[in-house]
Amino acid sequence: MSLYSPPNDNLVTCGLWTTLISAYTTIGPGNYLVPNSNNQSTHLLKQFQELGFNDDVHEQALAVADSISSLLQRLYFDAKFLTSSNDGTTPSACTRSTLFPLGSNSSSTDHSLQALRSCLQAICSPVTLNPDLAGIGVFSSFLIQSGIAIIAFIALLGLEITPQRTKEVHTNAIITSLVDFHKCQCYFSSTIQITGLMLFQVIRFHTAQAWDRKALPPDIFDLSVLTVLALSGLVPISLTLVCLTRYGHQTWHLIILSLITMALSTGTLACPFIYLRRFGDPVIDQYLGPNLEDLYPLCGSSKLRNNDIGSTTFAKPWIWAIWLNCVIWTISCLVRKTIEGSRHVNLLKSWKDSSSIAGYLNSIGKSSVWPLLSMLTWAICFGFQFNRFSAYFQHTVILQDWSFGQIIAVAVWIPAVFEYFYILCQT
């Protein structure tokens, strides 16, 4: 079967057509396509003839050139601007005159292949996100923050069954360091949420302009990272507050910080969903997340970006379930602090001792089912959060992009870890 039959066109034959057309030039008023007379073109055509190419179909090469160029430009606009309309931003490497040079460029057989590489690179390059929100340091910081909260939670549960002396020493060290850690993560997460909300306003402006051209701007993909930002200001914040409340170290200062951070995170989480409703559900399902699926097999990969994790039909119920879980736990901490600070605390204590309902609730809290249920709930929350993180790490984060700000984002957690070991050594 011939390589040059249209049903067999693929990336290989695309490169062959590109190389072949560079050996031709045009003559006469009708721009007839004829082989170039230089030795390089003659040698190239001889190689193609040995592979079975027929000189009589060289006009087909020009038709294929038009088709390939149009296809590549269409793919570029689908990938980068979410539209098929040409608004003048086509890469020069994807134009027909560059991909398939005739006349003065026809003596250079390498030129067209290099142009094809440049065009495919422009098409296949992953969509980049704002490094201030999706840099390697910022995402690493989110993972470290969540990791510290998880380790502290598991350690405190494990210390419940250890000897009293060991329990007191380690529990005191963990809780004391968690207080400063919680302040740090509230300040850090709040700053990130504010930055995300400011970015959202910029994207709204760009989207309004692009939508007039029936397109969506490339930075609309930055909206998808706001989900990850919001989760980082919800899940570890509420879990740490629960740990501090369990051991009586919650203060109004910490609770207010937590509420402010979670309010900002809720805004960051809700804005993309509310705003993109104006474009319709298909736009939301396709573009709110790293989900350019199976669009470019010619790029050398069946998937450029993960589809399942970006689909809002999958993500939205889970996201709001996680949000509700964090809100319920935070409200429980707030209620407990309010009760403990009430002037009627003694009355509440006597009700707790005498009431059958209070006794029943107290027995549930002391049963082994409660810690297991609590661990399962938080495991689901963090599991989904890490699932989102992995999608962005794999497809959009540049691992070598360690700027000063990215390093600071990671180093911000060092004092809390250092304080734990310092207290442990002192005791």
Coordinates of C-alpha atoms in Angstrom, one line a residue:
M1 CA 0.0 0.0 0.0
S2 CA 1.4 3.4 -0.9
L3 CA 2.4 5.9 1.7
Y4 CA 1.0 8.6 -0.4
S5 CA -2.7 7.6 -0.5
P6 CA -4.9 10.0 1.4
P7 CA -6.5 7.4 3.7
N8 CA -3.1 6.7 5.1
D9 CA -2.2 10.3 5.9
N10 CA -0.7 10.8 9.4
L11 CA 2.1 12.7 11.0
V12 CA 4.7 10.7 9.0
T13 CA 3.2 11.3 5.6
C14 CA 2.5 14.9 6.7
G15 CA 6.3 15.3 7.1
L16 CA 6.8 13.5 3.7
W17 CA 4.5 15.9 1.9
T18 CA 6.2 18.8 3.5
T19 CA 9.6 17.6 2.4
L20 CA 8.4 16.8 -1.1
I21 CA 6.8 20.2 -1.7
S22 CA 10.1 21.9 -0.9
A23 CA 11.6 20.2 -4.0
Y24 CA 9.2 22.0 -6.3
T25 CA 8.8 25.6 -7.6
T26 CA 6.2 27.5 -9.7
I27 CA 6.6 28.9 -13.2
G28 CA 4.5 30.9 -15.6
P29 CA 1.4 33.0 -15.2
G30 CA -0.5 30.0 -14.0
N31 CA 2.0 29.2 -11.2
Y32 CA 2.4 25.6 -12.5
L33 CA 4.1 23.3 -10.1
V34 CA 7.3 21.8 -11.5
P35 CA 10.4 20.2 -10.0
N36 CA 13.2 22.6 -9.1
S37 CA 16.3 22.3 -11.3
N38 CA 19.0 22.3 -8.6
N39 CA 20.9 19.2 -7.6
Q40 CA 19.5 19.0 -4.1
S41 CA 15.9 18.9 -5.3
T42 CA 16.8 16.4 -8.0
H43 CA 18.4 14.1 -5.4
L44 CA 15.4 14.5 -3.1
L45 CA 12.9 13.6 -5.8
K46 CA 15.0 10.6 -6.8
Q47 CA 14.7 9.3 -3.2
F48 CA 10.9 9.7 -3.3
Q49 CA 10.7 8.0 -6.7
E50 CA 12.6 5.0 -5.2
L51 CA 9.9 4.8 -2.5
G52 CA 7.1 4.7 -5.1
F53 CA 6.3 8.3 -5.7
N54 CA 4.8 9.1 -9.1
D55 CA 5.7 12.5 -10.7
D56 CA 2.3 12.7 -12.2
V57 CA 0.7 13.3 -8.9
H58 CA 2.8 16.3 -7.9
E59 CA -0.3 18.5 -8.2
Q60 CA -1.8 16.4 -5.5
A61 CA 1.1 17.5 -3.3
L62 CA 0.0 21.1 -3.6
A63 CA -3.6 20.2 -2.7
V64 CA -2.4 18.2 0.3
A65 CA -0.3 21.2 1.3
D66 CA -3.4 23.4 1.4
S67 CA -5.3 20.8 3.4
I68 CA -2.5 20.3 5.9
S69 CA -1.9 24.0 6.5
S70 CA -5.6 24.6 7.0
L71 CA -5.9 21.6 9.4
L72 CA -2.9 22.8 11.5
Q73 CA -4.3 26.3 11.7
R74 CA -7.7 25.0 12.8
L75 CA -6.1 22.8 15.5
Y76 CA -4.1 25.8 16.7
F77 CA -7.2 27.9 17.2
D78 CA -9.1 25.0 18.8
A79 CA -6.3 24.5 21.2
K80 CA -5.4 28.0 22.2
F81 CA -8.4 30.2 21.6
L82 CA -11.3 27.7 21.8
T83 CA -12.6 28.8 18.4
S84 CA -12.0 28.1 14.7
S85 CA -12.0 31.7 13.6
N86 CA -8.8 33.3 12.5
D87 CA -8.4 36.6 14.3
G88 CA -4.8 37.3 13.0
T89 CA -3.0 35.5 15.7
T90 CA -2.0 32.4 13.7
P91 CA 1.7 31.5 14.3
S92 CA 3.8 32.3 11.3
A93 CA 5.1 28.7 11.4
C94 CA 1.6 27.4 10.6
T95 CA 1.0 29.4 7.4
R96 CA 1.1 27.6 4.1
S97 CA 3.9 29.8 2.7
T98 CA 6.1 28.8 5.6
L99 CA 5.1 25.2 5.9
F100 CA 5.3 24.5 2.2
P101 CA 7.9 27.0 0.7
L102 CA 8.0 27.4 -3.0
G103 CA 10.2 29.6 -5.2
S104 CA 13.1 31.1 -3.3
N105 CA 12.8 28.8 -0.4
S106 CA 12.4 25.6 -2.4
S107 CA 16.1 24.8 -2.4
S108 CA 16.1 24.3 1.4
T109 CA 14.6 20.9 2.1
D110 CA 15.2 21.4 5.9
H111 CA 13.3 24.6 6.1
S112 CA 9.8 23.2 5.7
L113 CA 10.4 20.4 8.2
Q114 CA 11.7 23.0 10.8
A115 CA 8.5 25.0 10.2
L116 CA 6.4 21.9 10.7
R117 CA 8.1 21.2 14.0
S118 CA 7.6 24.8 15.1
C119 CA 3.9 24.7 14.2
L120 CA 3.3 21.4 16.0
Q121 CA 5.2 22.7 19.0
A122 CA 2.9 25.8 19.1
I123 CA -0.2 23.5 18.9
C124 CA 1.0 20.7 21.2
S125 CA 2.5 22.8 23.9
P126 CA 0.5 22.6 27.1
V127 CA -1.6 25.5 28.2
T128 CA 0.4 27.4 30.8
L129 CA -1.1 28.8 34.0
N130 CA -0.3 31.9 36.0
P131 CA 3.0 31.0 37.9
D132 CA 1.9 33.1 40.9
L133 CA -1.0 30.8 41.4
A134 CA 0.2 27.5 39.8
G135 CA 4.0 27.6 40.1
I136 CA 6.0 24.6 41.3
G137 CA 6.7 26.3 44.7
V138 CA 3.0 27.3 45.3
F139 CA 1.8 23.8 44.6
S140 CA 4.6 22.2 46.6
S141 CA 3.6 24.5 49.4
F142 CA 0.0 23.3 49.2
L143 CA 1.2 19.7 49.5
I144 CA 3.4 20.5 52.4
Q145 CA 0.6 22.4 54.2
S146 CA -1.8 19.5 53.7
G147 CA 0.9 17.0 54.7
I148 CA 1.6 18.7 58.0
A149 CA -2.1 18.8 58.9
I150 CA -2.5 15.1 58.0
I151 CA 0.5 14.0 60.0
A152 CA -0.5 16.1 63.0
F153 CA -4.0 14.6 62.9
I154 CA -2.8 11.0 62.6
A155 CA -0.1 11.6 65.3
L156 CA -2.7 13.0 67.8
L157 CA -5.0 10.0 67.2
G158 CA -2.1 7.6 67.6
L159 CA -1.0 9.2 70.9
E160 CA -4.4 8.5 72.4
I161 CA -3.3 4.8 72.9
T162 CA 0.3 5.5 74.0
P163 CA 1.6 5.6 77.6
Q164 CA 0.8 8.7 79.5
R165 CA 4.3 10.1 79.7
T166 CA 4.9 9.8 76.0
K167 CA 1.4 11.1 75.2
E168 CA 1.9 14.3 77.2
V169 CA 5.3 15.1 75.8
H170 CA 4.5 14.7 72.1
T171 CA 0.9 16.0 72.4
N172 CA 2.1 19.2 74.0
A173 CA 4.8 19.7 71.3
I174 CA 2.4 19.0 68.4
I175 CA -0.4 21.3 69.7
T176 CA 2.0 24.2 70.5
S177 CA 3.6 24.0 67.1
L178 CA 0.1 23.6 65.5
V179 CA -1.0 27.0 66.9
D180 CA 1.7 28.8 65.0
F181 CA 1.3 26.6 62.0
H182 CA -2.4 27.4 61.9
K183 CA -1.8 31.1 62.0
C184 CA 0.7 30.8 59.2
Q185 CA -1.5 28.8 57.0
C186 CA -4.4 31.2 57.5
Y187 CA -2.3 34.2 56.5
F188 CA -0.7 32.4 53.6
S189 CA -4.0 30.9 52.3
S190 CA -5.9 34.1 52.7
T191 CA -3.2 35.9 50.6
I192 CA -3.5 33.3 47.9
Q193 CA -7.3 33.5 47.8
I194 CA -7.1 37.3 47.5
T195 CA -4.7 36.9 44.6
G196 CA -7.0 34.4 43.0
L197 CA -10.0 36.7 43.2
M198 CA -8.0 39.5 41.7
L199 CA -6.9 37.2 38.9
F200 CA -10.6 36.3 38.4
Q201 CA -11.4 40.0 37.7
V202 CA -8.7 40.2 35.1
I203 CA -9.9 37.0 33.4
R204 CA -13.5 38.4 33.4
F205 CA -12.3 41.4 31.5
H206 CA -10.3 39.3 28.9
T207 CA -13.2 36.9 28.5
A208 CA -15.7 39.7 27.8
Q209 CA -13.5 41.0 25.0
A210 CA -12.8 37.6 23.5
W211 CA -16.5 36.5 23.7
D212 CA -17.4 39.3 21.3
R213 CA -15.3 37.4 18.7
K214 CA -17.0 34.1 19.6
A215 CA -13.9 32.9 21.3
L216 CA -12.5 32.4 24.8
P217 CA -9.1 33.6 25.9
P218 CA -6.3 31.2 26.8
D219 CA -6.1 32.5 30.3
I220 CA -9.6 31.2 31.0
F221 CA -7.7 28.0 31.9
D222 CA -6.5 29.9 35.0
L223 CA -10.0 29.6 36.3
S224 CA -9.5 25.9 36.7
V225 CA -6.7 26.4 39.2
L226 CA -8.9 28.4 41.5
T227 CA -10.5 25.2 42.5
V228 CA -7.2 23.9 43.9
L229 CA -6.5 27.2 45.6
A230 CA -9.9 27.1 47.3
L231 CA -9.4 23.6 48.5
S232 CA -6.1 24.5 50.1
G233 CA -7.9 27.2 52.1
L234 CA -10.6 24.8 53.2
V235 CA -9.5 21.3 54.0
P236 CA -6.2 21.7 55.9
I237 CA -7.5 24.9 57.7
S238 CA -10.6 23.1 59.1
L239 CA -8.7 20.0 60.0
T240 CA -6.1 21.9 62.0
L241 CA -8.8 23.9 63.8
V242 CA -10.6 20.6 64.7
C243 CA -7.3 19.3 66.2
L244 CA -6.8 22.4 68.3
T245 CA -10.4 22.4 69.4
R246 CA -10.2 18.8 70.5
Y247 CA -7.3 19.7 72.9
G248 CA -8.8 23.0 74.1
H249 CA -6.3 25.3 72.3
Q250 CA -8.8 27.0 70.1
T251 CA -9.0 30.8 70.7
W252 CA -11.2 33.4 69.2
H253 CA -8.2 34.7 67.3
L254 CA -7.7 31.4 65.6
I255 CA -11.4 30.9 64.9
I256 CA -11.8 34.3 63.4
L257 CA -8.7 33.7 61.2
S258 CA -10.2 30.4 60.1
L259 CA -13.6 31.9 59.3
I260 CA -12.0 34.7 57.2
T261 CA -9.8 32.3 55.3
M262 CA -12.7 29.9 54.6
A263 CA -15.0 32.8 53.5
L264 CA -12.3 33.9 51.0
S265 CA -11.9 30.3 49.8
T266 CA -15.6 30.0 49.3
G267 CA -15.6 33.1 47.1
T268 CA -12.7 31.7 45.1
L269 CA -14.5 28.4 44.7
A270 CA -17.8 29.9 43.7
C271 CA -16.7 32.6 41.3
P272 CA -15.7 30.4 38.3
F273 CA -18.9 28.4 38.4
I274 CA -21.2 31.4 38.7
Y275 CA -19.4 33.4 36.0
L276 CA -19.1 30.6 33.4
R277 CA -22.8 29.9 33.6
R278 CA -23.3 32.7 31.1
F279 CA -21.5 30.7 28.5
G280 CA -23.6 27.5 29.0
D281 CA -22.9 24.1 30.5
P282 CA -20.9 22.7 27.6
V283 CA -18.3 25.4 28.0
I284 CA -18.0 24.7 31.7
D285 CA -17.7 21.0 31.3
Q286 CA -15.1 21.3 28.6
Y287 CA -12.9 24.1 29.9
L288 CA -13.1 24.4 33.7
G289 CA -10.2 22.0 34.3
P290 CA -7.2 20.4 32.6
N291 CA -9.2 18.5 30.1
L292 CA -8.0 18.8 26.5
E293 CA -8.8 15.2 25.7
D294 CA -7.6 13.1 22.8
L295 CA -7.6 16.1 20.5
Y296 CA -4.2 15.8 19.0
P297 CA -3.0 12.2 18.3
L298 CA -0.5 13.9 15.9
C299 CA 1.2 15.4 19.0
G300 CA 2.6 12.0 20.0
S301 CA 0.2 11.4 22.9
S302 CA -3.3 10.3 23.1
K303 CA -4.0 12.8 26.0
L304 CA -2.4 16.2 26.4
R305 CA -4.2 16.9 29.6
N306 CA -6.3 14.8 31.9
N307 CA -10.0 14.9 31.1
D308 CA -11.7 13.0 34.0
I309 CA -10.3 15.3 36.7
G310 CA -11.3 18.5 34.9
S311 CA -14.9 17.6 34.1
T312 CA -17.2 19.6 36.3
T313 CA -19.9 17.0 36.0
F314 CA -17.5 14.8 38.1
A315 CA -15.9 17.5 40.2
K316 CA -18.7 19.8 41.2
P317 CA -20.7 17.5 43.5
W318 CA -17.5 16.4 45.2
I319 CA -16.1 19.9 45.6
W320 CA -19.3 21.2 47.3
A321 CA -19.5 18.1 49.4
I322 CA -16.0 18.8 50.7
W323 CA -16.9 22.4 51.2
L324 CA -19.9 21.4 53.3
N325 CA -17.9 19.0 55.4
C326 CA -15.3 21.7 56.2
V327 CA -18.1 24.2 57.1
I328 CA -19.8 21.7 59.4
W329 CA -16.6 20.9 61.3
T330 CA -15.7 24.6 61.6
I331 CA -19.2 25.4 62.9
S332 CA -18.9 22.7 65.5
C333 CA -15.6 24.2 66.7
L334 CA -17.3 27.6 66.8
V335 CA -20.2 26.2 68.8
R336 CA -17.9 24.5 71.3
K337 CA -15.9 27.6 71.8
T338 CA -19.1 29.7 72.3
I339 CA -20.4 27.2 74.9
E340 CA -17.1 27.1 76.8
G341 CA -17.0 30.9 77.0
S342 CA -20.7 31.2 78.0
R343 CA -21.7 32.6 81.4
H344 CA -24.0 29.6 81.7
V345 CA -21.3 27.0 81.2
N346 CA -22.1 25.5 84.7
L347 CA -25.7 25.2 83.7
L348 CA -24.8 23.5 80.5
K349 CA -22.4 21.2 82.4
S350 CA -25.1 20.0 84.7
W351 CA -27.5 19.5 81.8
K352 CA -24.8 17.4 80.1
D353 CA -24.4 15.3 83.2
S354 CA -28.1 14.7 83.7
S355 CA -29.6 14.7 80.2
S356 CA -30.0 11.3 78.5
I357 CA -29.5 13.0 75.1
A358 CA -26.3 14.6 76.2
G359 CA -25.2 11.2 77.6
Y360 CA -26.0 9.5 74.3
L361 CA -24.0 12.1 72.3
N362 CA -21.1 11.8 74.8
S363 CA -21.1 8.0 74.4
I364 CA -20.9 8.4 70.6
G365 CA -18.0 10.8 70.9
K366 CA -16.1 8.3 73.1
S367 CA -16.8 5.2 70.9
S368 CA -14.3 3.8 68.5
V369 CA -16.6 4.4 65.6
W370 CA -16.2 8.2 65.8
P371 CA -12.4 8.3 65.2
L372 CA -12.8 5.9 62.3
L373 CA -15.6 8.0 60.8
S374 CA -13.6 11.1 61.2
M375 CA -10.6 9.6 59.6
L376 CA -12.7 8.4 56.7
T377 CA -14.2 11.8 56.1
W378 CA -10.9 13.6 56.1
A379 CA -9.3 10.9 54.0
I380 CA -11.9 11.4 51.3
C381 CA -11.4 15.2 51.4
F382 CA -7.6 15.0 51.2
G383 CA -7.8 12.2 48.6
F384 CA -9.8 14.4 46.2
Q385 CA -7.6 17.4 46.9
F386 CA -4.4 15.4 46.1
N387 CA -6.1 14.0 43.0
R388 CA -6.7 17.6 41.8
F389 CA -3.1 18.5 42.7
S390 CA -1.6 15.6 40.7
A391 CA -3.5 16.6 37.6
Y392 CA -2.0 20.0 37.6
F393 CA 1.5 18.8 38.6
Q394 CA 1.5 16.4 35.7
H395 CA 0.2 18.7 33.0
T396 CA 0.6 22.3 33.7
V397 CA 3.3 23.0 36.4
I398 CA 6.9 23.6 35.1
L399 CA 9.1 21.7 37.5
Q400 CA 12.2 23.8 36.8
D401 CA 10.5 27.2 37.5
W402 CA 11.9 27.8 41.0
S403 CA 11.8 31.6 41.3
F404 CA 12.3 33.6 44.5
G405 CA 8.6 33.7 45.2
Q406 CA 8.3 29.9 44.7
I407 CA 11.0 29.2 47.2
I408 CA 9.4 31.5 49.8
A409 CA 6.1 29.7 49.3
V410 CA 7.8 26.5 50.5
A411 CA 10.0 28.0 53.2
V412 CA 7.1 29.5 55.0
W413 CA 6.4 26.2 56.7
I414 CA 9.9 25.7 58.1
P415 CA 9.3 27.6 61.4
A416 CA 6.4 25.4 62.4
V417 CA 8.3 22.2 61.8
F418 CA 11.4 23.6 63.6
E419 CA 9.3 24.6 66.6
Y420 CA 7.9 21.1 67.1
F421 CA 11.4 19.6 67.2
Y422 CA 12.7 22.4 69.4
I423 CA 9.9 21.9 72.0
L424 CA 10.5 18.1 71.9
C425 CA 14.2 18.5 72.6
Q426 CA 13.5 21.0 75.4
T427 CA 11.1 18.6 77.2

